[in-house]
């Protein structure tokens, strides 16, 4: 493999550089039996693709990270937690697997190996969606086009929401003349104060006042006009009427202080997330399943990704998430777990390690570090397992969550992209072999597109709806460009 410049993609304005790069990509995929460049959506190629999302492990602020909080321009989840753990423990975190995957090449640090013997490609990905959100991050990564999903305060859309609710037969009035709406006398429609400002809206009510189905009906109507990633229906038990718990949040938001209301401690909580409308048939899991691959969703990925034929293994403990991931990869090898037989089925495994993100929200860098060490041990086992010529391991993130930044919200950071392809030459195979340094990916969707291309899943881009231009066909992923590994 030849090293690519890390300064960014060439635009190929004369048609030469871009064409050469695509020819090289086609040669590489053809050599490994995974080309799939004709736009067809036939059977997936034999092989195992495992995507592990280390939730919240950003590798440095994106240029627009300070738009909401100027201090976030200094965000660096990985670097700051490595420095903090070293200061406290007097030693560096032990992350040998991430070192072999090339994380230290991407983000040099004394805690990370500065070289690797493995055939890897390393780079960063822009998020490809507004804000910094787990749901939006995963949907984008799997190929959804989130360009029409906005970060927005309810205050800018109260007129639209009011019209929609009234048209659906609900009563609605503003709470004390402010940006919180009261539907059917009891349901508060408001900004979610627990996520980044403008990411989600809630429809909340006491279950003593209305059944959850009525709350959900209001939330669905709000969803029909909301530009945000999620509208969340919440029902619970509080000691006082909910307006008593309404307060101002960050960034001009106003909403229910759900923890203060008692919903989380009083029992009987009902919650349903209503995501932005997506064509899940155009995302990687459904595309892979339709092509005959076995699809396994692990951890939080099992909760937030759609695929009717997927095996779902929800889990939060990091060890359990990585154990499930390893077991799914082994089950797909097709040899009963025996190493000598290289024949294998076609499999996609997508796993989310959530405890890293939870530690970031708790602003606990030491806990974040401990979870990362545990995840590293699981990645080590995956590196041992994924050693066939048609295997691919992709390790990435969905956003940042810097535990040292001074707040408990996500941080808008680049995501690492670490790709391990055991079917490529070892570093001593020639002068062009060795780690590849990828240019910055335009979006997390490029991670999913890379997996799709590796499995030979055909067309990856939608024609432009307005101009009729674009590449690919209507049965490919909605977004994403494969990385040149």
XYZ file of C-alpha atoms in Angstrom:
485
model
C 0.000 0.000 0.000
C 1.301 3.431 -0.783
C 1.068 6.243 1.731
C -1.344 9.048 0.933
C -0.782 12.623 2.026
C -2.439 13.605 5.294
C -3.123 17.188 4.253
C -6.463 16.496 2.543
C -8.045 15.170 -0.637
C -6.909 16.469 -3.988
C -9.868 17.771 -5.923
C -8.651 16.417 -9.258
C -9.677 19.538 -11.165
C -7.855 18.327 -14.268
C -9.387 14.876 -13.909
C -5.997 13.215 -13.426
C -5.357 12.873 -9.691
C -8.913 11.888 -8.819
C -9.055 9.311 -11.637
C -5.717 7.823 -10.637
C -6.897 7.489 -7.043
C -10.104 5.759 -8.065
C -8.192 3.427 -10.397
C -5.904 2.533 -7.523
C -8.917 1.874 -5.282
C -10.529 -0.333 -7.910
C -7.269 -2.242 -8.345
C -7.041 -2.792 -4.605
C -10.600 -4.019 -4.227
C -10.338 -6.176 -7.339
C -7.148 -7.746 -6.011
C -8.928 -8.742 -2.802
C -12.095 -9.907 -4.519
C -14.325 -7.068 -3.274
C -14.560 -4.622 -6.144
C -18.301 -4.295 -6.756
C -18.022 -1.175 -8.924
C -20.769 -1.845 -11.439
C -23.571 -0.406 -9.328
C -25.230 -3.771 -8.881
C -26.817 -4.857 -5.643
C -26.156 -8.574 -5.938
C -24.881 -10.956 -3.267
C -22.316 -9.572 -0.852
C -18.739 -10.820 -1.176
C -17.540 -13.350 1.395
C -15.840 -11.579 4.262
C -16.245 -10.190 7.730
C -16.496 -6.473 8.468
C -16.488 -5.388 12.105
C -17.113 -1.721 13.000
C -16.385 -0.752 16.604
C -17.553 2.712 17.674
C -15.748 4.020 20.759
C -18.534 6.407 21.716
C -17.292 9.923 22.418
C -13.587 9.316 21.620
C -12.864 12.454 19.615
C -9.347 13.289 18.451
C -9.465 17.080 18.325
C -11.890 19.928 17.725
C -13.394 20.540 14.319
C -13.025 24.111 13.028
C -16.630 24.983 13.939
C -16.504 23.393 17.404
C -16.659 26.783 19.124
C -19.881 27.962 17.498
C -21.926 27.047 20.577
C -19.236 27.158 23.265
C -16.025 28.997 22.263
C -14.015 26.971 24.773
C -14.780 23.807 22.811
C -12.232 24.864 20.212
C -9.708 23.428 22.669
C -11.470 20.056 22.913
C -9.314 16.949 22.502
C -10.943 14.001 24.220
C -8.161 11.500 23.530
C -5.221 13.765 24.278
C -6.689 15.314 27.405
C -7.736 12.027 28.999
C -4.328 10.457 28.248
C -2.573 13.439 29.868
C -4.910 13.448 32.886
C -4.560 9.728 33.541
C -0.775 9.997 33.367
C -0.712 12.882 35.843
C -2.906 11.015 38.331
C -1.607 7.464 37.931
C 2.030 8.292 37.269
C 1.916 5.946 34.275
C 0.435 5.951 30.825
C -2.720 4.063 29.951
C -2.023 0.615 28.544
C -3.467 0.657 25.027
C -1.402 -1.816 22.994
C -4.162 -2.789 20.558
C -5.049 0.811 19.717
C -1.330 1.423 19.289
C -1.052 -1.450 16.801
C -4.124 -0.098 15.008
C -2.205 3.139 14.424
C -3.890 5.522 16.866
C -0.459 6.906 17.815
C 0.274 7.653 14.155
C -2.939 9.637 13.928
C -2.636 11.321 17.336
C 0.993 11.123 18.538
C 1.257 10.706 22.312
C 3.720 8.966 24.662
C 0.937 6.589 25.732
C 0.532 5.295 22.171
C 2.908 3.329 19.962
C 4.586 5.527 17.366
C 4.751 2.702 14.805
C 2.872 -0.473 13.982
C 3.722 -3.710 12.201
C 0.122 -4.186 11.075
C -1.308 -3.296 7.660
C -3.471 -0.374 8.720
C -4.872 2.835 7.323
C -5.413 5.772 9.675
C -7.178 9.087 9.387
C -9.863 11.389 10.753
C -13.473 11.905 9.760
C -15.521 15.058 9.942
C -18.852 14.266 11.526
C -20.996 15.020 8.502
C -23.957 16.250 10.550
C -24.746 19.290 12.687
C -23.908 19.228 16.383
C -22.466 16.227 18.191
C -24.958 13.440 18.829
C -24.805 9.655 19.145
C -28.008 9.001 17.210
C -27.101 11.341 14.354
C -23.545 10.016 14.347
C -24.556 6.391 13.972
C -27.255 7.076 11.391
C -24.772 9.102 9.352
C -22.114 6.413 9.690
C -24.511 3.806 8.344
C -25.147 5.914 5.229
C -28.051 8.211 6.093
C -28.088 11.703 4.640
C -28.467 13.979 7.661
C -27.962 17.192 5.699
C -31.594 18.208 6.343
C -31.447 17.503 10.086
C -30.778 20.725 11.947
C -29.736 21.897 15.384
C -32.663 24.112 16.401
C -34.347 25.561 19.486
C -38.073 25.081 19.824
C -38.457 28.854 20.188
C -37.788 29.233 16.445
C -40.514 26.733 15.511
C -43.353 27.316 17.996
C -45.660 28.636 15.261
C -45.082 25.548 13.068
C -45.532 23.168 15.987
C -48.677 24.976 17.176
C -50.262 24.749 13.716
C -49.448 21.047 13.422
C -50.837 20.225 16.856
C -54.060 22.128 16.264
C -54.487 20.530 12.851
C -54.176 17.121 14.543
C -56.948 18.018 16.996
C -54.832 18.922 20.034
C -55.225 22.010 22.150
C -52.068 24.067 22.542
C -50.976 27.232 24.297
C -47.612 28.716 25.319
C -46.553 28.234 28.929
C -46.492 31.674 30.569
C -46.066 33.226 27.138
C -42.664 31.552 26.694
C -41.207 29.061 24.197
C -42.558 25.986 26.010
C -45.896 24.750 24.653
C -48.632 22.983 26.621
C -50.610 20.470 24.559
C -53.889 18.959 25.723
C -53.531 20.785 29.028
C -50.715 18.581 30.358
C -48.041 17.721 27.763
C -45.065 20.080 27.774
C -43.331 20.417 24.404
C -39.875 21.769 25.103
C -36.156 21.780 24.412
C -34.282 18.783 25.774
C -31.906 20.158 28.424
C -29.850 16.980 28.819
C -28.379 16.900 25.316
C -26.501 19.616 23.479
C -28.750 22.629 22.907
C -30.986 22.194 19.895
C -30.265 18.495 19.270
C -33.529 17.034 20.622
C -37.008 18.167 21.678
C -39.205 16.458 24.264
C -42.919 15.962 24.789
C -43.262 15.323 28.541
C -46.205 14.733 30.859
C -47.096 13.070 34.148
C -48.628 9.646 33.739
C -51.041 10.630 36.514
C -52.508 13.204 34.122
C -52.456 11.366 30.777
C -51.737 7.853 29.509
C -48.469 7.454 27.673
C -50.286 6.865 24.384
C -51.639 10.439 24.530
C -48.147 11.796 25.196
C -46.810 9.743 22.301
C -49.521 11.090 19.982
C -48.406 14.655 20.750
C -44.743 13.694 20.206
C -45.547 12.135 16.826
C -47.284 15.290 15.666
C -44.318 17.383 16.799
C -42.011 14.947 14.996
C -43.873 15.582 11.749
C -42.636 19.201 11.638
C -39.477 19.098 13.783
C -36.129 19.606 12.020
C -34.122 18.083 14.892
C -32.607 14.605 15.124
C -34.987 13.276 17.779
C -38.306 14.071 19.411
C -38.596 12.141 22.680
C -41.900 11.209 24.320
C -41.462 11.049 28.109
C -44.001 10.020 30.732
C -43.316 9.654 34.439
C -44.343 10.457 37.971
C -43.614 13.801 39.648
C -44.749 15.197 42.964
C -45.779 18.560 41.533
C -47.157 19.787 38.206
C -44.381 19.844 35.604
C -44.338 23.626 35.008
C -42.708 23.910 38.428
C -39.605 22.225 36.980
C -39.236 24.289 33.809
C -35.980 26.243 33.629
C -33.580 27.867 31.200
C -30.726 25.798 29.800
C -27.634 26.486 27.749
C -27.723 28.285 24.424
C -31.106 29.939 24.920
C -32.986 26.685 25.471
C -35.963 26.371 27.819
C -37.357 23.071 28.973
C -38.230 20.621 31.701
C -35.488 19.772 34.185
C -36.305 16.075 33.935
C -33.956 14.845 36.705
C -35.338 17.467 39.120
C -38.912 16.488 38.266
C -38.461 13.078 39.871
C -39.197 11.141 36.681
C -35.947 9.162 36.988
C -36.278 8.273 40.664
C -40.022 7.721 41.104
C -40.356 4.629 38.913
C -42.690 3.870 36.040
C -40.764 5.985 33.511
C -41.924 5.589 29.869
C -39.735 6.866 27.034
C -39.906 6.540 23.266
C -37.440 8.127 20.841
C -38.782 9.314 17.494
C -35.892 9.800 15.099
C -35.791 12.001 12.045
C -37.425 10.313 9.053
C -34.852 8.073 7.384
C -34.912 5.511 4.620
C -33.311 2.701 6.609
C -33.355 0.472 3.527
C -30.614 2.744 2.168
C -28.337 2.208 5.167
C -25.506 -0.275 5.505
C -27.184 -2.859 7.807
C -30.276 -3.274 5.611
C -28.206 -3.205 2.417
C -25.928 -5.929 3.791
C -28.812 -8.076 5.024
C -30.598 -7.879 1.669
C -27.392 -9.019 -0.024
C -27.282 -12.117 2.179
C -24.831 -11.074 4.881
C -25.442 -11.882 8.519
C -25.837 -8.607 10.437
C -25.231 -8.244 14.179
C -25.798 -5.027 16.124
C -24.114 -4.873 19.524
C -24.432 -2.533 22.491
C -26.159 0.777 21.894
C -26.008 0.094 18.154
C -28.693 -2.529 18.774
C -30.967 0.181 20.190
C -30.537 2.941 17.619
C -29.886 1.245 14.257
C -32.592 -0.276 12.087
C -32.368 -3.649 10.388
C -35.226 -6.130 10.509
C -33.026 -9.179 9.964
C -30.231 -8.215 12.353
C -29.296 -10.126 15.467
C -29.480 -7.624 18.322
C -27.241 -7.886 21.363
C -27.865 -4.810 23.531
C -25.372 -4.326 26.347
C -23.726 -1.507 28.280
C -20.749 -3.085 30.145
C -17.720 -2.735 27.888
C -16.452 -6.265 28.406
C -19.843 -7.661 27.477
C -20.036 -5.503 24.342
C -16.635 -6.684 23.115
C -17.374 -10.313 24.031
C -20.564 -10.189 21.946
C -18.618 -8.598 19.092
C -15.923 -11.267 19.156
C -18.497 -14.066 19.319
C -20.352 -12.661 16.309
C -17.131 -12.435 14.310
C -16.212 -16.009 15.216
C -19.652 -17.319 14.336
C -19.321 -15.835 10.855
C -16.013 -17.518 10.080
C -17.788 -20.615 8.810
C -15.243 -23.086 10.158
C -16.818 -23.928 13.490
C -14.269 -21.730 15.246
C -11.219 -23.588 13.852
C -8.409 -21.395 12.514
C -7.067 -23.619 9.689
C -10.148 -23.354 7.471
C -10.218 -19.887 5.872
C -13.598 -20.313 4.162
C -16.038 -17.953 5.782
C -19.456 -16.451 5.402
C -20.360 -12.820 4.868
C -20.944 -10.791 8.000
C -21.330 -7.240 9.234
C -20.950 -6.538 12.939
C -21.533 -3.012 14.289
C -20.762 -2.457 17.972
C -20.976 0.599 20.200
C -18.840 0.939 23.341
C -21.075 3.256 25.355
C -19.247 3.483 28.674
C -16.623 5.813 27.213
C -19.376 8.316 26.448
C -20.970 7.848 29.871
C -17.620 8.633 31.528
C -17.357 11.773 29.414
C -20.794 12.921 30.559
C -19.703 12.270 34.135
C -16.601 14.399 33.450
C -14.557 11.505 34.820
C -11.328 11.199 32.846
C -10.024 8.376 35.046
C -13.150 6.321 34.426
C -12.904 7.125 30.717
C -9.322 5.855 30.734
C -10.221 2.652 32.566
C -13.014 1.912 30.090
C -10.658 2.599 27.189
C -8.164 0.088 28.581
C -10.951 -2.486 28.843
C -12.027 -1.757 25.277
C -8.424 -2.103 24.144
C -8.291 -5.632 25.558
C -11.392 -6.511 23.540
C -9.876 -4.988 20.399
C -6.777 -7.108 20.952
C -8.929 -10.240 20.820
C -10.553 -8.983 17.608
C -7.146 -8.407 16.019
C -6.281 -12.022 16.788
C -9.572 -13.260 15.346
C -9.734 -11.107 12.202
C -6.746 -12.478 10.321
C -8.268 -13.678 7.052
C -7.744 -12.116 3.622
C -11.360 -10.924 3.488
C -11.580 -9.407 6.982
C -11.806 -5.714 7.831
C -11.830 -4.028 11.241
C -12.871 -0.374 11.425
C -12.499 1.472 14.745
C -13.994 4.937 14.961
C -16.162 7.292 17.073
C -19.376 9.249 16.638
C -18.332 12.596 18.222
C -16.178 13.805 21.116
C -16.927 13.970 24.823
C -13.943 15.662 26.437
C -14.146 14.911 30.183
C -11.799 17.812 31.010
C -13.507 20.585 29.030
C -15.650 21.864 31.923
C -19.143 20.741 30.916
C -21.027 17.474 30.570
C -22.057 17.783 26.904
C -20.621 16.217 23.776
C -17.816 18.065 22.015
C -17.726 18.547 18.255
C -14.515 16.749 17.328
C -13.061 14.732 14.494
C -13.571 10.986 14.806
C -10.583 8.652 14.451
C -10.692 6.166 11.590
C -8.480 3.126 12.131
C -8.751 0.410 9.478
C -7.043 -2.986 9.756
C -6.960 -5.188 6.644
C -5.012 -8.396 7.233
C -5.320 -9.267 3.534
C -2.908 -6.477 2.565
C 0.893 -6.851 2.443
C 2.993 -6.733 5.595
C 5.346 -3.730 5.982
C 8.385 -5.769 4.848
C 6.696 -6.764 1.593
C 8.158 -3.859 -0.351
C 8.835 -0.097 -0.394
C 5.176 0.766 -1.005
C 3.848 -1.339 1.892
C 3.093 0.047 5.333
C 0.560 2.240 7.095
C -1.592 4.465 4.926
C -2.307 8.004 6.111
C -5.781 8.880 4.879
C -6.928 12.413 4.090
C -9.709 13.731 6.280
C -13.000 12.047 5.387
C -15.818 14.435 4.589
C -18.270 12.538 6.792
C -18.730 9.540 9.049
C -20.799 8.195 6.162
C -17.477 7.406 4.482
C -16.879 4.727 7.134
C -20.087 2.927 6.217
C -19.384 3.370 2.508
C -15.964 1.774 2.996
C -17.565 -1.239 4.662
C -20.140 -1.479 1.876
C -17.478 -1.313 -0.815
C -15.392 -3.964 0.939
C -18.390 -6.319 0.979
C -19.065 -5.581 -2.686
C -22.480 -4.094 -2.037
C -22.587 -2.069 -5.235
C -23.759 1.494 -5.737
C -22.960 3.843 -2.901
C -24.243 7.270 -3.922
C -27.671 8.691 -4.679
C -28.230 10.770 -7.809
C -28.761 14.391 -6.875
C -32.519 14.791 -6.447
C -32.577 18.282 -7.922
C -30.162 18.069 -10.836
C -30.294 14.388 -11.657
C -26.507 14.277 -11.387
C -24.401 12.110 -9.156
C -23.069 8.583 -9.274
C -24.483 5.270 -8.288
C -28.088 4.102 -8.422
C -31.127 4.269 -6.231
C -30.367 0.982 -4.481
C -27.109 2.066 -2.870
C -26.269 3.916 0.343
C -27.791 7.360 0.610
C -24.472 8.992 1.494
C -20.777 8.296 1.787
C -17.631 7.843 -0.317
C -15.372 4.824 0.304
C -11.989 5.560 1.831
C -8.920 4.589 -0.176
C -7.418 1.999 2.171
